[in-house]
Amino acid sequence: MSTFTLPNTVPPVEITLPEGLSKEQLLKFPAFKDWLSNLQHNLALQDHEDHAFHSNRYELRSIEVNSFVMFGDNPGFIKIQATVQNADDDGGLPGTVFLRGGSVAMLIILQPDDVPEGTEEDKYVILTVQPRIAAGSLAFPELPAGMLDGNGNFKGKAAKEIDEEVGISIPEEQLVDMTDDALKSTNISGLWRKPESKSDPMDGIKEQLWSAMYPSPGACDEFIRLYLHQKRLPRSSMEKLKGKQTGLRAEGEKITIKLVRLEDLWKEAGRDAKALAALALYEGLRRETRLPAMYHS
Amino acid sequence: MSQALAFSLEGFGSPVEVNLTKNLTKDQLLAFPAFEIWRDTLRQNLELQHSDKYHAFHKDPFTLRSITIQSVDWFGKKIGFVKLAAVLRNREDKQLPGIAFLRGGSVAMLMILRPKDSRDERLVVMTEQPRVPAGSLSFVEIPAGMLDDAETFSGAAAKEIEEETGFKLPRSELIDLTELALKNSKISEKSLQNAMYPSPGGSDEFIPIFLWEKELDRQEIEDLSGKLMGKRMQGEMIKLRVCDYEDLWREGARDAKTLAAWALYEGLNRAGIVQAELMKRRKKSATFSLNDGATAV
């Protein structure tokens, strides 16, 4: 076990490491870097007079690294206990964090090109079905997804995952970042039903957070960027894809591809947070006619 | 040696070796509700490989060989998290990824307030609180509570949300959206929870999502907003907000629970299922009056 002080921290933040994990490995771990950067930025917002916690600020005091899992030479996963307290808070905020970084997930919608454009008719969604032992399942239907490897190229990663898992090649530029689009139109003043006389002190103080969906913000740093791709293609190609669904598996993996009707997605992938979240964003953006036209095969 | 650090688990055909840690006994593990649920779910889904001739693994089924407990987090006298590695192999000696964080479920609530003087207007109760894992001091979500001891919603989780929001939530007024959506799906694995799984690749966490709708006089809602703001002024950690339903998918775009609740509510609404349930409930309750104690504090 070893301890060091995080550079440039006021008050100084002490970090405790377990055996086998070095200071350099921790500080270089992208998930840790990103999490710390967001937290420190958002703590600093308390400097604003109007911030709800301005008169009783929270501070990051210390971090204890409990355990870690290596992926080859580098940490892939780290569990920490962060102490974030204000002046009168004995216990501090709940500070157990599983650090694993982000992922990308894709809502790929296919429509046969013999159907009128601009309708929602006959739209299908591509799902992967694979064992998810943590859920106790051997066949869990989900949107295709992949973990980021820390190089920051989200769309590239998404395109690569689709290619590997689903066998379809989609150029990065044809992916729509749905969370980004949803958050861009956030109308803060319209959101809160508040009495006329009071203004919301949080107006104008925007936190630094990923444009992404957080599956479990109470315990895990995981964020999932949700991408959309819509394609029209010959009905015969779609039939062939459907025909492939039983038994198609990527080399050596246990992934089966399945097509479900878009209108049934909320039922047939109703356990998958990614699918439900993507569906919500898709529907919201579609109703405001903020989606690009479909691509043609 | 004061206690065995391994034991044999029954019920999987051939015995499964379970390796414990120093801070966990066999009895404690078997009494941990999340482990019990995970074990039972996995066992039933492993059996499906044999009974379902169309199962992807029917020809070469996987068997559970061993479970190694890697770490245990205690919250006082209760187990908080268990991290384990399960080994599942088939005859070809292929192995499935088997790391799992067991933490059990939580419950989320879509709480919709309808002003009596308006046909279509709907307002949603949101919480805003620090979420250290997301690096945030003001993360917006729909209200949620931990599921304790594998109970159903009526219990500690209900109490937690009641405390957070000030509303009394009798079980008879709640509609289980995930149950309604999933019970008629074509998904083959019936032993999975009728709930949303935020991160099935790494965690057992499942979140049933409930709906609670309430008609209130507009004045009561306005008064509520004032009170909600008041809660924050007192320096409490959880701030309550009220959001226009039309903006929910945008304003809750970072929260998996919010988006999932929206997608399920919309899907079930379109299918007329929510309306049918609401009618059933209204017929059941004798007098549905505002002054019956189900008002906010």
XYZ file of C-alpha atoms in Angstrom:
594
model
C 0.000 0.000 0.000
C 1.264 3.517 -0.745
C 0.032 7.088 -0.522
C 0.662 10.229 -2.512
C -0.842 13.669 -2.847
C -2.675 14.571 -6.030
C -0.838 17.505 -7.637
C -2.517 20.931 -7.847
C -5.229 20.210 -5.324
C -6.497 22.657 -2.759
C -7.160 21.315 -0.182
C -4.554 18.608 -0.881
C -6.123 15.312 -1.880
C -4.439 12.231 -0.518
C -4.615 9.044 -2.591
C -4.048 5.578 -1.181
C -3.055 2.792 -3.533
C -3.160 -0.972 -3.037
C -0.237 -3.235 -3.870
C 0.310 -3.797 -7.536
C -1.038 -0.476 -8.786
C 1.350 2.421 -9.308
C 0.690 6.155 -9.121
C 1.488 6.442 -12.844
C -0.921 3.681 -13.797
C -3.721 5.315 -11.848
C -3.128 8.819 -13.175
C -2.904 7.559 -16.753
C -6.081 5.446 -16.525
C -8.499 7.315 -18.821
C -11.596 6.573 -16.759
C -9.923 7.968 -13.632
C -8.630 11.061 -15.453
C -12.015 11.841 -16.963
C -13.947 11.238 -13.763
C -11.584 13.408 -11.746
C -11.672 16.173 -14.349
C -15.475 16.300 -14.338
C -15.685 16.168 -10.549
C -13.108 18.917 -10.021
C -14.728 21.135 -12.635
C -18.149 20.714 -11.073
C -16.836 21.263 -7.551
C -15.253 24.517 -8.742
C -18.672 25.730 -9.924
C -19.490 26.182 -6.251
C -17.415 29.376 -6.465
C -20.398 31.004 -8.152
C -22.399 33.109 -5.730
C -25.603 31.615 -7.103
C -24.565 27.988 -6.682
C -26.822 26.093 -4.280
C -23.814 24.955 -2.247
C -21.864 28.201 -2.392
C -22.096 28.876 1.314
C -21.356 25.304 2.332
C -19.074 23.850 -0.287
C -18.291 20.217 -0.863
C -14.618 19.345 -1.176
C -12.800 16.268 -2.404
C -10.676 15.254 0.579
C -9.167 11.871 -0.264
C -9.401 8.835 -2.490
C -8.796 5.259 -1.467
C -8.236 2.788 -4.285
C -9.762 -0.486 -3.090
C -9.193 -2.883 -5.963
C -8.409 -3.076 -9.631
C -8.490 -5.439 -12.608
C -5.788 -5.330 -15.250
C -6.482 -5.698 -18.961
C -3.018 -6.716 -20.077
C -0.522 -4.107 -18.887
C -3.051 -1.431 -18.024
C -5.866 -1.112 -15.531
C -9.212 -1.916 -17.117
C -11.325 -1.403 -14.087
C -10.709 0.295 -10.734
C -12.862 0.541 -7.622
C -12.342 3.561 -5.381
C -13.792 5.200 -2.314
C -13.846 8.981 -2.673
C -14.380 11.216 0.366
C -16.373 14.302 -0.622
C -17.517 16.366 2.333
C -18.699 19.785 3.310
C -18.048 21.536 6.607
C -20.839 19.895 8.592
C -21.201 16.565 6.814
C -19.650 13.798 8.847
C -20.109 10.909 6.485
C -19.801 12.826 3.251
C -21.500 12.000 -0.016
C -21.802 8.329 -1.035
C -18.374 7.847 -2.545
C -18.010 4.271 -3.769
C -17.171 4.458 -7.468
C -16.635 1.668 -9.962
C -14.467 3.254 -12.634
C -14.646 1.610 -16.031
C -15.091 4.414 -18.534
C -17.655 4.713 -21.280
C -19.254 2.736 -24.054
C -21.083 3.359 -27.295
C -24.382 1.802 -28.317
C -26.089 1.871 -31.696
C -29.716 2.069 -32.690
C -29.606 0.731 -36.244
C -32.944 1.045 -38.003
C -33.616 -0.645 -41.331
C -36.563 -0.020 -43.653
C -37.351 -1.751 -46.948
C -37.142 0.741 -49.823
C -40.516 -0.256 -51.283
C -42.231 1.563 -48.403
C -42.985 5.330 -48.747
C -40.177 7.506 -47.404
C -40.891 9.574 -44.348
C -43.060 6.938 -42.697
C -42.342 4.704 -39.756
C -43.732 1.705 -41.623
C -41.925 -1.630 -41.546
C -38.964 -0.323 -39.604
C -36.759 -2.917 -37.930
C -34.048 -2.650 -35.285
C -30.917 -4.793 -35.086
C -30.355 -6.454 -31.721
C -27.546 -8.620 -30.421
C -28.371 -11.614 -28.258
C -25.583 -13.017 -26.100
C -24.810 -14.517 -22.706
C -24.774 -11.980 -19.893
C -23.717 -13.990 -16.882
C -23.952 -11.039 -14.483
C -27.667 -10.948 -15.239
C -27.829 -14.749 -15.055
C -28.744 -14.877 -18.724
C -27.518 -16.873 -21.712
C -29.507 -14.885 -24.244
C -29.935 -11.231 -23.365
C -31.286 -9.038 -26.178
C -29.579 -5.642 -26.384
C -28.576 -2.899 -28.748
C -25.131 -3.536 -30.262
C -22.579 -1.861 -28.026
C -18.875 -1.721 -27.250
C -16.589 -0.385 -24.555
C -14.400 2.566 -25.356
C -10.668 1.976 -25.173
C -9.761 5.457 -24.059
C -8.701 6.964 -27.350
C -11.700 9.284 -27.467
C -12.844 8.379 -30.950
C -16.445 7.576 -30.152
C -17.961 7.457 -33.618
C -15.039 5.458 -34.937
C -15.490 2.953 -32.155
C -19.218 2.724 -32.809
C -18.681 2.070 -36.519
C -16.070 -0.570 -35.717
C -18.350 -2.371 -33.250
C -21.212 -2.497 -35.732
C -18.874 -3.964 -38.301
C -17.554 -6.616 -35.916
C -20.787 -7.576 -34.177
C -23.312 -7.129 -36.918
C -21.268 -7.374 -40.089
C -22.551 -4.096 -41.537
C -20.190 -1.326 -42.600
C -21.427 2.175 -41.693
C -19.292 5.297 -42.246
C -18.810 7.372 -39.087
C -20.396 10.439 -40.678
C -23.668 8.573 -41.037
C -24.043 8.120 -37.289
C -26.243 10.589 -35.393
C -25.224 11.392 -31.816
C -28.673 11.390 -30.217
C -27.759 12.446 -26.683
C -25.851 15.417 -28.009
C -28.821 16.480 -30.112
C -31.217 15.986 -27.218
C -29.121 18.011 -24.786
C -28.515 20.801 -27.283
C -32.170 21.690 -27.165
C -32.394 21.716 -23.387
C -34.486 24.701 -22.388
C -33.539 25.258 -18.790
C -35.839 28.177 -18.152
C -38.745 26.240 -19.578
C -38.091 23.159 -17.513
C -38.785 24.154 -13.988
C -42.229 25.162 -12.890
C -41.216 27.834 -10.453
C -42.932 30.759 -8.773
C -42.679 33.950 -10.874
C -40.713 35.894 -8.340
C -37.827 33.533 -7.853
C -35.217 32.721 -10.453
C -33.438 29.409 -10.427
C -29.907 29.927 -9.094
C -28.695 27.053 -11.212
C -29.495 28.852 -14.479
C -26.307 29.466 -16.370
C -24.201 27.197 -14.206
C -23.828 24.189 -16.444
C -22.005 21.153 -15.203
C -19.349 19.378 -17.225
C -20.737 15.944 -17.906
C -20.603 13.554 -20.833
C -23.240 13.907 -23.528
C -24.290 10.407 -22.771
C -26.699 8.246 -20.844
C -25.520 7.173 -17.371
C -26.899 3.689 -16.527
C -25.970 3.729 -12.842
C -24.860 7.164 -11.620
C -25.188 6.086 -7.988
C -22.287 3.661 -8.159
C -20.533 3.657 -11.517
C -18.860 6.187 -13.800
C -20.146 4.350 -16.864
C -21.600 6.553 -19.581
C -23.049 5.331 -22.869
C -23.131 7.438 -25.998
C -26.130 6.549 -28.110
C -25.822 6.662 -31.887
C -28.482 6.297 -34.539
C -28.200 5.056 -38.095
C -31.185 4.654 -40.384
C -30.949 2.891 -43.692
C -33.327 1.999 -46.495
C -32.475 -1.115 -48.426
C -34.064 -3.603 -50.821
C -36.627 -5.797 -49.101
C -34.779 -8.844 -50.374
C -31.620 -7.777 -48.497
C -33.645 -7.359 -45.334
C -35.189 -10.797 -45.768
C -31.703 -12.228 -46.143
C -30.618 -10.499 -42.912
C -33.662 -11.871 -41.128
C -32.833 -15.281 -42.481
C -29.356 -14.918 -41.038
C -30.658 -14.143 -37.600
C -30.847 -17.695 -36.398
C -27.350 -19.003 -36.271
C -25.267 -16.064 -37.410
C -22.459 -15.629 -34.966
C -19.311 -13.559 -35.280
C -16.166 -15.703 -35.313
C -15.574 -17.335 -31.940
C -18.189 -15.187 -30.207
C -21.579 -16.139 -28.923
C -23.487 -13.231 -30.424
C -26.650 -13.872 -32.371
C -28.233 -11.113 -34.418
C -31.971 -10.551 -34.219
C -34.296 -8.152 -36.012
C -37.339 -6.819 -34.190
C -39.977 -4.370 -35.339
C -39.260 -0.842 -34.123
C -42.812 -0.557 -32.783
C -42.190 -3.647 -30.597
C -38.750 -2.611 -29.339
C -40.073 -1.421 -25.973
C -41.300 -4.980 -25.313
C -38.750 -7.156 -27.057
C -35.710 -5.304 -25.721
C -37.536 -3.958 -22.697
C -34.906 -5.127 -20.239
C -32.053 -3.330 -21.962
C -31.447 0.198 -20.638
C -29.602 1.101 -23.863
C -32.519 0.058 -26.082
C -35.146 1.891 -24.042
C -32.997 5.003 -23.732
C -32.195 5.062 -27.451
C -35.861 4.571 -28.247
C -36.827 7.523 -26.068
C -34.275 9.811 -27.703
C -35.207 8.609 -31.188
C -38.905 9.235 -30.609
C -38.272 12.635 -29.033
C -36.049 13.811 -31.874
C -38.337 12.351 -34.519
C -41.415 14.122 -33.176
C -39.572 17.397 -33.445
C -38.474 16.436 -36.959
C -34.851 16.789 -36.004
C -33.565 13.603 -37.590
C -31.664 13.501 -40.896
C -33.133 11.673 -43.867
C -32.460 7.966 -44.042
C -29.456 6.701 -45.932
C -29.828 4.472 -48.943
C -28.042 1.219 -49.362
C -8.073 -22.986 9.914
C -11.176 -21.689 11.628
C -13.590 -22.017 8.680
C -13.759 -23.583 5.230
C -12.920 -21.182 2.438
C -14.729 -23.298 -0.158
C -17.933 -25.291 -0.399
C -19.945 -27.165 -2.951
C -23.093 -25.560 -4.385
C -26.049 -27.799 -5.213
C -28.690 -27.590 -7.880
C -26.664 -27.354 -11.066
C -26.413 -30.981 -12.083
C -22.812 -31.530 -11.132
C -21.457 -29.878 -7.970
C -20.152 -26.349 -8.329
C -17.115 -25.355 -6.299
C -17.526 -21.997 -4.584
C -14.375 -20.282 -3.321
C -14.968 -17.727 -0.585
C -12.985 -14.808 0.768
C -11.839 -14.320 4.346
C -14.645 -11.883 5.072
C -17.498 -14.045 3.800
C -18.897 -17.326 5.072
C -21.025 -19.838 3.179
C -24.092 -18.940 5.229
C -23.634 -15.234 4.656
C -23.321 -15.726 0.898
C -26.381 -17.954 0.652
C -28.368 -15.461 2.715
C -27.453 -12.548 0.404
C -30.666 -12.027 -1.604
C -28.870 -10.802 -4.726
C -26.813 -14.002 -4.839
C -29.919 -16.133 -4.408
C -31.699 -14.362 -7.275
C -28.649 -14.546 -9.527
C -28.101 -18.246 -8.792
C -31.732 -19.192 -9.412
C -31.942 -17.149 -12.606
C -28.752 -18.640 -14.001
C -29.790 -22.172 -13.104
C -33.128 -21.857 -14.901
C -31.540 -20.326 -17.978
C -28.878 -23.030 -18.095
C -31.659 -25.624 -18.095
C -33.299 -23.935 -21.081
C -30.306 -25.027 -23.164
C -31.488 -28.600 -22.781
C -35.237 -28.211 -22.876
C -35.355 -25.766 -25.823
C -34.177 -27.470 -29.003
C -33.907 -24.111 -30.752
C -31.600 -22.730 -28.094
C -28.363 -21.390 -29.574
C -26.376 -23.670 -27.283
C -28.606 -26.721 -27.425
C -26.031 -28.849 -29.230
C -23.152 -27.980 -26.893
C -24.559 -26.553 -23.667
C -22.547 -24.665 -21.089
C -22.256 -25.853 -17.509
C -21.342 -23.896 -14.426
C -18.053 -25.293 -13.092
C -17.035 -22.944 -10.303
C -17.632 -19.601 -8.632
C -14.842 -17.572 -7.068
C -15.815 -14.735 -4.768
C -13.256 -11.993 -5.416
C -14.336 -9.282 -3.020
C -17.128 -8.351 -0.653
C -18.174 -4.865 0.459
C -20.005 -4.740 3.759
C -22.372 -1.877 4.686
C -22.317 -2.399 8.425
C -23.990 -5.774 9.023
C -25.348 -6.099 5.489
C -23.569 -7.153 2.330
C -23.466 -4.251 -0.123
C -21.672 -5.691 -3.131
C -20.178 -9.047 -4.047
C -17.756 -9.345 -6.962
C -17.427 -12.840 -8.319
C -15.997 -14.777 -11.238
C -18.119 -17.633 -12.564
C -16.590 -20.273 -14.824
C -18.926 -21.657 -17.475
C -17.604 -24.056 -20.078
C -18.988 -26.317 -22.755
C -17.629 -29.619 -24.094
C -15.501 -27.756 -26.643
C -13.929 -26.077 -23.638
C -15.128 -22.630 -24.743
C -15.595 -20.315 -21.766
C -18.078 -17.505 -21.210
C -17.072 -14.127 -19.702
C -18.214 -14.569 -16.122
C -17.304 -11.530 -14.008
C -20.310 -10.221 -12.101
C -20.953 -7.444 -9.601
C -23.869 -8.498 -7.485
C -25.644 -5.623 -5.795
C -29.321 -6.433 -6.185
C -32.063 -4.215 -7.495
C -33.508 -0.785 -7.010
C -36.865 0.703 -7.917
C -37.670 3.801 -9.951
C -40.867 5.844 -10.038
C -42.375 7.872 -12.826
C -44.510 10.287 -10.813
C -46.913 12.283 -12.969
C -49.003 15.135 -11.615
C -52.004 16.294 -13.630
C -53.568 19.710 -12.996
C -57.324 19.241 -12.744
C -58.098 22.254 -14.909
C -56.178 20.929 -17.894
C -56.912 17.950 -20.091
C -53.428 17.242 -21.351
C -50.950 18.863 -19.045
C -48.614 16.575 -17.155
C -45.793 17.369 -14.773
C -43.143 14.919 -13.593
C -41.436 14.851 -10.195
C -37.641 14.719 -10.500
C -34.837 14.518 -7.964
C -31.595 16.399 -8.265
C -28.649 15.388 -6.101
C -24.893 14.919 -6.015
C -23.736 11.768 -7.754
C -20.009 11.350 -7.107
C -19.619 8.452 -9.584
C -20.819 10.773 -12.344
C -18.640 13.586 -10.975
C -21.752 15.671 -10.540
C -23.248 17.797 -7.772
C -26.619 18.081 -9.457
C -27.626 14.977 -11.358
C -31.254 14.889 -12.451
C -33.182 11.605 -12.198
C -36.607 10.230 -11.502
C -36.962 9.176 -7.842
C -35.449 5.808 -6.979
C -34.839 3.623 -3.935
C -32.860 0.509 -3.095
C -34.646 -2.852 -3.040
C -33.942 -4.395 0.303
C -33.856 -8.133 0.941
C -35.323 -9.069 -2.424
C -38.638 -7.534 -1.452
C -41.222 -6.174 -3.794
C -41.795 -2.470 -3.961
C -43.886 -2.072 -0.834
C -41.280 -1.766 1.868
C -38.050 0.072 2.354
C -37.907 1.260 -1.248
C -41.377 2.770 -1.001
C -40.413 4.461 2.244
C -37.241 5.864 0.723
C -39.103 7.446 -2.191
C -41.849 8.669 0.123
C -39.206 10.385 2.230
C -37.505 11.856 -0.823
C -40.681 13.252 -2.339
C -43.079 13.772 0.535
C -45.840 11.826 -1.246
C -47.569 8.820 0.222
C -47.465 6.006 -2.321
C -49.951 3.259 -1.522
C -49.278 0.071 -3.500
C -52.795 0.187 -4.930
C -51.972 3.444 -6.726
C -48.827 2.144 -8.403
C -48.641 0.592 -11.861
C -45.667 -1.658 -12.622
C -44.622 -0.543 -16.118
C -41.807 -3.062 -16.570
C -44.070 -5.933 -15.540
C -46.784 -4.860 -17.955
C -44.324 -4.402 -20.791
C -42.352 -7.600 -20.361
C -44.879 -10.188 -19.277
C -46.192 -10.523 -22.799
C -42.887 -10.264 -24.637
C -41.508 -13.062 -26.758
C -38.243 -13.182 -24.812
C -37.620 -16.804 -23.902
C -35.903 -16.414 -20.557
C -38.825 -16.073 -18.158
C -36.699 -16.268 -15.033
C -35.186 -12.845 -15.663
C -36.687 -10.063 -13.598
C -39.408 -7.997 -15.225
C -37.231 -4.966 -14.891
C -34.751 -2.754 -16.685
C -31.108 -3.901 -16.461
C -28.737 -0.892 -16.635
C -25.539 -2.860 -17.186
C -26.141 -6.563 -17.833
C -22.566 -7.079 -19.046
C -21.095 -6.430 -15.630
C -23.770 -6.210 -12.964
C -26.886 -7.992 -11.783
C -28.600 -4.673 -11.075
C -32.252 -4.646 -12.162
C -34.710 -1.797 -11.793
C -38.477 -2.291 -11.888
C -40.121 0.965 -12.973
C -43.443 2.070 -11.517
C -45.939 4.698 -12.595
C -47.894 6.887 -10.188
C -50.349 9.427 -11.564
C -52.207 11.931 -9.459
C -54.673 14.678 -10.240
C -54.230 17.794 -8.159
C -55.706 21.273 -8.220
C -53.376 23.583 -10.059
C -52.994 25.630 -6.893
C -51.748 22.547 -5.050
C -49.112 21.971 -7.718
C -48.040 25.616 -7.574
C -47.821 25.350 -3.800
C -45.825 22.175 -4.243
C -43.294 23.902 -6.470
C -42.778 26.480 -3.778
C -42.239 23.735 -1.244
C -39.900 21.897 -3.495
C -37.710 24.958 -3.798
C -37.937 25.350 -0.036
C -36.446 21.919 0.509
C -33.316 22.949 -1.288
C -32.981 26.174 0.656
C -32.731 24.139 3.827
C -29.493 22.681 2.526
C -30.790 19.157 2.022
C -28.924 17.036 -0.451
C -31.879 15.963 -2.541
C -33.621 18.734 -4.381
C -36.996 18.107 -5.907
C -38.030 19.573 -9.199
C -41.055 19.460 -11.412
C -40.593 18.978 -15.144
C -43.045 19.330 -18.016
C -43.736 15.859 -19.382
C -43.137 17.147 -22.910
C -39.553 18.013 -21.940
C -38.844 14.879 -19.919
C -36.872 12.981 -22.559
C -34.613 15.991 -23.025
C -34.175 17.094 -19.459
C -33.660 13.518 -18.279
C -31.505 12.581 -21.247
C -28.561 11.553 -19.081
C -30.557 9.305 -16.778
C -31.181 5.726 -17.933
C -34.169 5.367 -15.578
C -35.885 8.495 -16.901
C -35.479 7.553 -20.549
C -36.497 3.949 -19.908
C -39.590 5.048 -17.982
C -40.532 7.417 -20.808
C -40.103 4.723 -23.479
C -42.171 2.176 -21.544
C -44.889 4.678 -20.624
C -45.198 5.814 -24.249
C -45.246 2.247 -25.574
C -47.822 1.049 -23.052
C -49.922 4.176 -23.611
C -49.995 3.616 -27.349
C -51.151 0.060 -26.704
C -53.908 1.329 -24.395
C -52.546 -0.722 -21.523
C -51.937 2.134 -19.067
C -55.442 3.520 -19.529
C -56.953 0.088 -18.893
C -54.992 -0.265 -15.662
C -55.884 3.242 -14.483
C -59.573 2.564 -15.075
C -59.295 -0.643 -13.060
C -57.731 1.236 -10.161
C -60.249 4.079 -10.222
C -63.123 1.665 -10.080
C -61.534 -0.060 -7.103
C -60.887 2.985 -4.937
C -64.095 4.020 -3.202
C -63.579 7.744 -2.840
C -60.729 9.381 -4.637
C -60.530 12.647 -2.782
C -57.726 15.101 -2.432
C -57.941 15.262 1.293
C -57.398 11.596 1.974
C -53.957 11.934 3.399
C -52.213 11.378 0.084
C -50.973 14.929 -0.063
C -47.421 16.164 -0.040
C -45.788 17.354 3.156
